[in-house]
Short mmCIF file of C-alpha atoms and ligand atoms in Angstrom, two decimals:
data_model
loop_
_atom_site.label_atom_id
_atom_site.label_comp_id
_atom_site.label_asym_id
_atom_site.label_seq_id
_atom_site.Cartn_x
_atom_site.Cartn_y
_atom_site.Cartn_z
CA UNK A 147 -98.35 5.81 -44.72
CA UNK A 148 -99.48 2.15 -44.72
CA UNK A 149 -101.17 0.45 -47.63
CA UNK A 150 -101.94 -3.24 -47.49
CA UNK A 151 -103.41 -4.63 -50.71
CA UNK A 152 -105.13 -7.97 -51.17
CA UNK A 153 -103.05 -9.71 -48.53
CA UNK A 154 -103.44 -13.48 -48.40
CA UNK A 155 -101.90 -15.82 -45.84
CA UNK A 156 -102.62 -19.48 -45.10
CA UNK A 157 -101.37 -21.89 -42.49
CA UNK A 158 -101.59 -25.21 -44.36
CA UNK A 159 -105.19 -25.64 -45.41
CA UNK A 160 -106.36 -22.83 -43.12
CA UNK A 161 -106.86 -19.56 -45.02
CA UNK A 162 -106.21 -17.05 -42.24
CA UNK A 163 -106.07 -13.84 -44.27
CA UNK A 164 -108.11 -14.33 -47.44
CA UNK A 165 -108.12 -10.84 -48.91
CA UNK A 166 -107.15 -8.03 -46.57
CA UNK A 167 -106.81 -4.45 -47.83
CA UNK A 168 -106.26 -1.62 -45.36
CA UNK A 169 -104.98 1.94 -45.62
CA UNK A 170 -103.69 3.87 -42.64
CA UNK A 171 -102.64 7.52 -42.85
CA UNK A 172 -99.75 9.15 -41.01
CA UNK A 173 -100.88 10.12 -37.51
CA UNK A 174 -103.83 7.71 -37.56
CA UNK A 175 -104.62 5.47 -34.64
CA UNK A 176 -106.04 2.33 -36.24
CA UNK A 177 -107.81 -0.11 -33.94
CA UNK A 178 -108.16 -3.66 -35.21
CA UNK A 179 -110.94 -5.67 -33.65
CA UNK A 180 -112.53 -9.01 -34.44
CA UNK A 181 -113.21 -12.45 -33.01
CA UNK A 182 -110.45 -14.60 -31.57
CA UNK A 183 -108.58 -16.52 -34.26
CA UNK A 184 -109.65 -14.24 -37.13
CA UNK A 185 -106.06 -13.30 -38.00
CA UNK A 186 -105.40 -10.01 -36.22
CA UNK A 187 -101.99 -11.04 -34.86
CA UNK A 188 -101.12 -12.66 -38.16
CA UNK A 189 -101.92 -9.36 -39.89
CA UNK A 190 -99.61 -7.41 -37.55
CA UNK A 191 -96.82 -9.92 -38.08
CA UNK A 192 -97.20 -9.67 -41.87
CA UNK A 193 -97.17 -5.88 -41.54
CA UNK A 194 -93.75 -5.75 -39.90
CA UNK A 195 -92.24 -8.64 -41.82
CA UNK A 196 -92.16 -11.09 -38.90
CA UNK A 197 -94.23 -13.45 -41.00
CA UNK A 198 -94.22 -14.05 -44.76
CA UNK A 199 -97.45 -13.98 -46.78
CA UNK A 200 -98.72 -15.83 -49.85
CA UNK A 201 -99.78 -12.94 -52.09
CA UNK A 202 -100.67 -9.26 -52.08
CA UNK A 203 -98.44 -6.43 -50.91
CA UNK A 204 -97.57 -4.43 -47.82
CA UNK A 205 -96.33 -0.89 -48.30
CA UNK A 206 -95.13 1.22 -45.36
CA UNK A 207 -93.63 4.62 -46.14
CA UNK A 208 -91.46 4.01 -49.17
CA UNK A 209 -90.85 0.30 -48.50
CA UNK A 210 -92.94 -2.33 -50.28
CA UNK A 211 -92.96 -6.04 -49.53
CA UNK A 212 -94.42 -8.55 -51.97
CA UNK A 213 -93.85 -12.19 -52.83
CA UNK A 214 -92.26 -11.76 -56.25
CA UNK A 215 -89.03 -9.99 -55.21
CA UNK A 216 -85.56 -11.54 -55.56
CA UNK A 217 -84.43 -12.92 -52.15
CA UNK A 218 -81.66 -10.34 -51.60
CA UNK A 219 -84.00 -7.43 -52.38
CA UNK A 220 -86.65 -8.94 -50.10
CA UNK A 221 -84.09 -9.28 -47.28
CA UNK A 222 -83.08 -5.64 -47.59
CA UNK A 223 -86.67 -4.50 -47.63
CA UNK A 224 -87.54 -6.65 -44.62
CA UNK A 225 -84.74 -4.98 -42.67
CA UNK A 226 -85.94 -1.54 -43.81
CA UNK A 227 -89.53 -2.43 -42.92
CA UNK A 228 -88.66 -3.61 -39.41
CA UNK A 229 -86.57 -0.51 -38.88
CA UNK A 230 -89.71 1.62 -39.31
CA UNK A 231 -91.81 -0.37 -36.86
CA UNK A 232 -91.91 -0.65 -33.11
CA UNK A 233 -93.84 -3.63 -31.81
CA UNK A 234 -95.34 -4.19 -28.37
CA UNK A 235 -96.70 -7.65 -27.54
CA UNK A 236 -99.24 -8.93 -25.06
CA UNK A 237 -96.51 -10.65 -23.02
CA UNK A 238 -93.99 -7.75 -22.83
CA UNK A 239 -90.98 -9.89 -23.96
CA UNK A 240 -88.39 -7.81 -22.13
CA UNK A 241 -84.81 -9.09 -21.90
CA UNK A 242 -84.79 -10.62 -18.38
CA UNK A 243 -81.03 -10.35 -17.86
CA UNK A 244 -80.88 -6.60 -18.58
CA UNK A 245 -82.05 -3.76 -16.36
CA UNK A 246 -84.95 -1.57 -17.44
CA UNK A 247 -82.48 0.99 -18.75
CA UNK A 248 -80.48 -1.75 -20.50
CA UNK A 249 -83.63 -2.95 -22.24
CA UNK A 250 -84.35 0.51 -23.64
CA UNK A 251 -80.74 1.20 -24.67
CA UNK A 252 -80.00 -2.20 -26.23
CA UNK A 253 -81.32 -1.70 -29.77
CA UNK A 254 -80.10 1.89 -30.34
CA UNK A 255 -76.61 0.89 -29.17
CA UNK A 256 -76.38 -2.45 -30.96
CA UNK A 257 -78.48 -1.94 -34.07
CA UNK A 258 -77.87 1.74 -34.75
CA UNK A 259 -74.46 2.03 -33.10
CA UNK A 260 -75.71 5.19 -31.41
CA UNK A 261 -73.64 7.35 -29.08
CA UNK A 262 -73.75 5.94 -25.51
CA UNK A 263 -74.30 9.23 -23.67
CA UNK A 264 -77.05 10.42 -26.02
CA UNK A 265 -78.70 6.97 -25.86
CA UNK A 266 -78.68 7.05 -22.06
CA UNK A 267 -80.24 10.50 -21.96
CA UNK A 268 -82.91 9.53 -24.44
CA UNK A 269 -83.67 6.28 -22.61
CA UNK A 270 -84.12 8.20 -19.35
CA UNK A 271 -86.44 10.67 -21.07
CA UNK A 272 -88.53 7.84 -22.50
CA UNK A 273 -88.73 6.03 -19.15
CA UNK A 274 -89.81 9.29 -17.57
CA UNK A 275 -92.42 9.77 -20.26
CA UNK A 276 -93.99 6.36 -19.55
CA UNK A 277 -93.66 6.85 -15.78
CA UNK A 278 -91.10 4.19 -14.86
CA UNK A 279 -87.86 6.16 -14.53
CA UNK A 280 -87.71 5.28 -10.81
CA UNK A 281 -87.27 1.61 -11.84
CA UNK A 282 -84.46 2.27 -14.32
CA UNK A 283 -81.93 0.08 -12.53
CA UNK A 284 -84.26 -2.81 -11.67
CA UNK A 285 -84.52 -6.07 -13.59
CA UNK A 286 -87.91 -6.63 -15.32
CA UNK A 287 -88.90 -9.47 -12.94
CA UNK A 288 -89.15 -6.97 -10.09
CA UNK A 289 -91.68 -4.80 -11.94
CA UNK A 290 -95.47 -5.12 -12.11
CA UNK A 291 -97.02 -6.17 -15.43
CA UNK A 292 -98.14 -2.61 -16.11
CA UNK A 293 -94.63 -1.30 -15.46
CA UNK A 294 -93.10 -3.99 -17.68
CA UNK A 295 -95.46 -3.11 -20.50
CA UNK A 296 -94.57 0.58 -20.18
CA UNK A 297 -90.88 -0.35 -20.40
CA UNK A 298 -91.68 -2.37 -23.54
CA UNK A 299 -93.33 0.74 -25.02
CA UNK A 300 -90.29 2.89 -24.13
CA UNK A 301 -88.00 0.26 -25.65
CA UNK A 302 -89.94 0.31 -28.94
CA UNK A 303 -90.00 4.13 -28.98
CA UNK A 304 -86.22 4.26 -28.50
CA UNK A 305 -85.80 3.35 -32.17
CA UNK A 306 -87.93 6.33 -33.30
CA UNK A 307 -90.33 4.13 -35.27
CA UNK A 308 -92.58 5.61 -37.91
CA UNK A 309 -95.32 3.23 -36.79
CA UNK A 310 -96.03 1.58 -33.45
CA UNK A 311 -97.79 -1.79 -33.53
CA UNK A 312 -99.54 -3.09 -30.43
CA UNK A 313 -100.91 -6.62 -30.13
CA UNK A 314 -103.39 -6.65 -27.25
CA UNK A 315 -101.09 -4.57 -25.06
CA UNK A 316 -103.30 -4.74 -21.96
CA UNK A 317 -104.91 -8.16 -22.11
CA UNK A 318 -102.29 -9.79 -19.84
CA UNK A 319 -102.85 -7.12 -17.17
CA UNK A 320 -105.17 -6.77 -14.17
CA UNK A 321 -107.76 -4.04 -14.71
CA UNK A 322 -105.96 -1.87 -12.14
CA UNK A 323 -102.73 -2.02 -14.16
CA UNK A 324 -104.42 -1.65 -17.54
CA UNK A 325 -105.26 1.98 -16.99
CA UNK A 326 -101.66 3.12 -16.63
CA UNK A 327 -100.77 1.48 -19.96
CA UNK A 328 -103.87 2.83 -21.68
CA UNK A 329 -102.96 6.33 -20.52
CA UNK A 330 -99.49 5.97 -22.06
CA UNK A 331 -101.07 4.89 -25.35
CA UNK A 332 -103.43 7.84 -25.28
CA UNK A 333 -100.65 10.34 -24.65
CA UNK A 334 -98.67 8.74 -27.47
CA UNK A 335 -101.66 9.12 -29.79
CA UNK A 336 -101.88 12.81 -28.90
CA UNK A 337 -98.30 13.33 -30.11
CA UNK A 338 -99.36 12.24 -33.61
CA UNK A 339 -97.62 8.86 -33.49
CA UNK A 340 -99.03 6.51 -36.13
CA UNK A 341 -100.33 3.49 -34.27
CA UNK A 342 -101.97 0.16 -35.10
CA UNK A 343 -103.58 -1.41 -32.06
CA UNK A 344 -105.10 -4.88 -31.97
CA UNK A 345 -107.48 -4.94 -29.04
CA UNK A 346 -110.49 -6.69 -27.57
CA UNK A 347 -111.15 -3.62 -25.43
CA UNK A 348 -114.06 -1.99 -27.22
CA UNK A 349 -114.33 0.96 -24.84
CA UNK A 350 -110.68 1.77 -25.37
CA UNK A 351 -110.88 1.32 -29.15
CA UNK A 352 -113.80 3.69 -29.19
CA UNK A 353 -111.92 6.28 -27.15
CA UNK A 354 -108.54 6.23 -28.87
CA UNK A 355 -109.04 5.17 -32.50
CA UNK A 356 -109.33 7.48 -35.45
CA UNK A 357 -110.38 4.46 -37.53
CA UNK A 358 -111.65 1.06 -36.48
CA UNK A 359 -111.16 -1.95 -38.75
CA UNK A 360 -113.37 -4.95 -38.02
CA UNK A 361 -111.72 -8.19 -39.09
CA UNK A 362 -113.66 -11.39 -39.70
CA UNK A 363 -113.65 -14.38 -42.02
CA UNK A 364 -110.22 -13.50 -43.36
CA UNK A 365 -111.18 -10.04 -44.57
CA UNK A 366 -111.83 -6.53 -43.31
CA UNK A 367 -115.58 -6.57 -42.83
CA UNK A 368 -115.94 -2.90 -42.06
CA UNK A 369 -113.74 0.18 -41.57
CA UNK A 370 -114.69 3.58 -40.28
CA UNK A 371 -114.51 6.10 -37.46
CA UNK A 372 -115.52 4.68 -34.05
CA UNK A 373 -118.84 6.52 -34.02
CA UNK A 374 -120.01 4.74 -37.14
CA UNK A 375 -118.63 1.32 -36.12
CA UNK A 376 -119.92 1.36 -32.55
CA UNK A 377 -123.59 2.03 -32.24
CA UNK A 378 -124.91 4.13 -29.35
CA UNK A 379 -128.41 2.84 -29.86
CA UNK A 380 -127.33 -0.65 -28.82
CA UNK A 381 -125.15 -0.22 -25.75
CA UNK A 382 -125.22 -3.92 -24.92
CA UNK A 383 -123.54 -4.69 -28.23
CA UNK A 384 -122.01 -1.38 -29.33
CA UNK A 385 -121.18 -2.79 -32.74
CA UNK A 386 -123.09 -1.38 -35.64
CA UNK A 387 -124.26 -4.08 -38.08
CA UNK A 388 -121.35 -5.78 -39.78
CA UNK A 389 -121.84 -6.81 -43.35
CA UNK A 390 -121.51 -10.56 -43.93
CA UNK A 391 -121.21 -12.24 -40.57
CA UNK A 392 -122.67 -9.72 -38.17
CA UNK A 393 -123.98 -12.46 -35.92
CA UNK A 394 -120.60 -14.11 -35.46
CA UNK A 395 -118.70 -10.90 -34.83
CA UNK A 396 -121.33 -9.65 -32.40
CA UNK A 397 -121.52 -12.89 -30.48
CA UNK A 398 -117.76 -13.08 -30.06
CA UNK A 399 -117.57 -9.56 -28.72
CA UNK A 400 -120.69 -9.30 -26.61
CA UNK A 401 -119.20 -10.67 -23.42
CA UNK A 402 -116.18 -8.36 -23.68
CA UNK A 403 -118.29 -5.30 -24.34
CA UNK A 404 -120.42 -6.03 -21.25
CA UNK A 405 -117.38 -5.59 -19.02
CA UNK A 406 -117.32 -1.93 -19.93
CA UNK A 407 -120.96 -1.20 -19.26
CA UNK A 408 -121.52 0.81 -16.12
N1 ATP B 750 -97.85 -20.78 -36.95
C1 ATP B 750 -99.11 -21.18 -37.12
N2 ATP B 750 -99.39 -22.41 -37.62
C2 ATP B 750 -100.65 -22.82 -37.82
N3 ATP B 750 -101.74 -22.07 -37.57
C3 ATP B 750 -101.55 -20.84 -37.06
C4 ATP B 750 -100.23 -20.33 -36.81
N4 ATP B 750 -100.34 -19.07 -36.32
C5 ATP B 750 -101.67 -18.81 -36.26
N5 ATP B 750 -102.39 -19.87 -36.70
C6 ATP B 750 -103.85 -19.93 -36.81
O1 ATP B 750 -104.26 -18.82 -37.58
C7 ATP B 750 -105.49 -18.31 -37.08
C8 ATP B 750 -105.32 -16.82 -36.79
O2 ATP B 750 -104.43 -16.66 -35.69
P1 ATP B 750 -104.14 -15.23 -35.06
O3 ATP B 750 -103.22 -15.46 -33.92
O4 ATP B 750 -103.70 -14.30 -36.12
O5 ATP B 750 -105.59 -14.81 -34.55
P2 ATP B 750 -106.04 -13.55 -33.68
O6 ATP B 750 -107.13 -12.86 -34.41
O7 ATP B 750 -104.85 -12.75 -33.29
O8 ATP B 750 -106.67 -14.26 -32.38
P3 ATP B 750 -106.68 -13.76 -30.84
O9 ATP B 750 -107.74 -12.69 -30.76
O10 ATP B 750 -107.09 -14.99 -30.10
O11 ATP B 750 -105.30 -13.30 -30.49
C9 ATP B 750 -105.85 -19.15 -35.86
O12 ATP B 750 -106.78 -20.11 -36.24
C10 ATP B 750 -104.54 -19.77 -35.48
O13 ATP B 750 -104.76 -21.01 -34.85
MG1 MG B 751 -103.88 -12.38 -31.49
#
């Protein structure tokens, strides 16, 4: 479903992604973890064409992006790539002037030119699915953070994306509001939705992911099922040894992991 090969991306002299290769199958829930600043958000943005890259390729479904394409072909492919992806950000990014329902209906109506009645019905179903149908006619500012994030998820789902990308979807939320969003993500995973989730929440990554990819030093340091990445024998760290910079990755994560120890 997704194949990223030898992706490289720099910001000036800073090599953010030095050589990233990742494969994600249809129906997989891929959790991306790694220290702050290691390029996780940059990777997601390269994946959905929000950011250009220096070399390598990104293939999603039957659309491939690479640097050496003529500009008009690249533009077409970027549009096709974005069409396949739904993205949910840390800071919700809802349209403040539209109601909750308006937010969910906006893209299907404007981008796809979908039928108004069918779009309304679908939007109501999606809001019901994420548990915020009662707020359909409110503006986002009147909703809690957890409710806003669930609207953002419904809005992304309204375009029937092949892949849902999440960039730290709960890190702007109080712990009490995180749970309701995490539950929505878990129910989405159970439907077989292909998902890529950047998270610092180790306990959640362990629970939801089919594969965990540990980023560090501009590369993927380790990939595997949660039980091989997180080590039961070391509950205070949970991370199994990471090749290369195990000390750095462990140190950056230790304080976050501790929050989930009971
Ligand atoms: N537009 C930009 N211009 C210059 N440097 C940038 C830009 N965007 C990101 N960077 C740098 O690239 C590096 C990777 O950033 P990125 O946001 O991808 O990290 P991250 O792994 O998502 O971190 P976090 O866990 O804190 O969200 C950082 O050092 C960041 O400062
Ligand atoms: Mg980030």
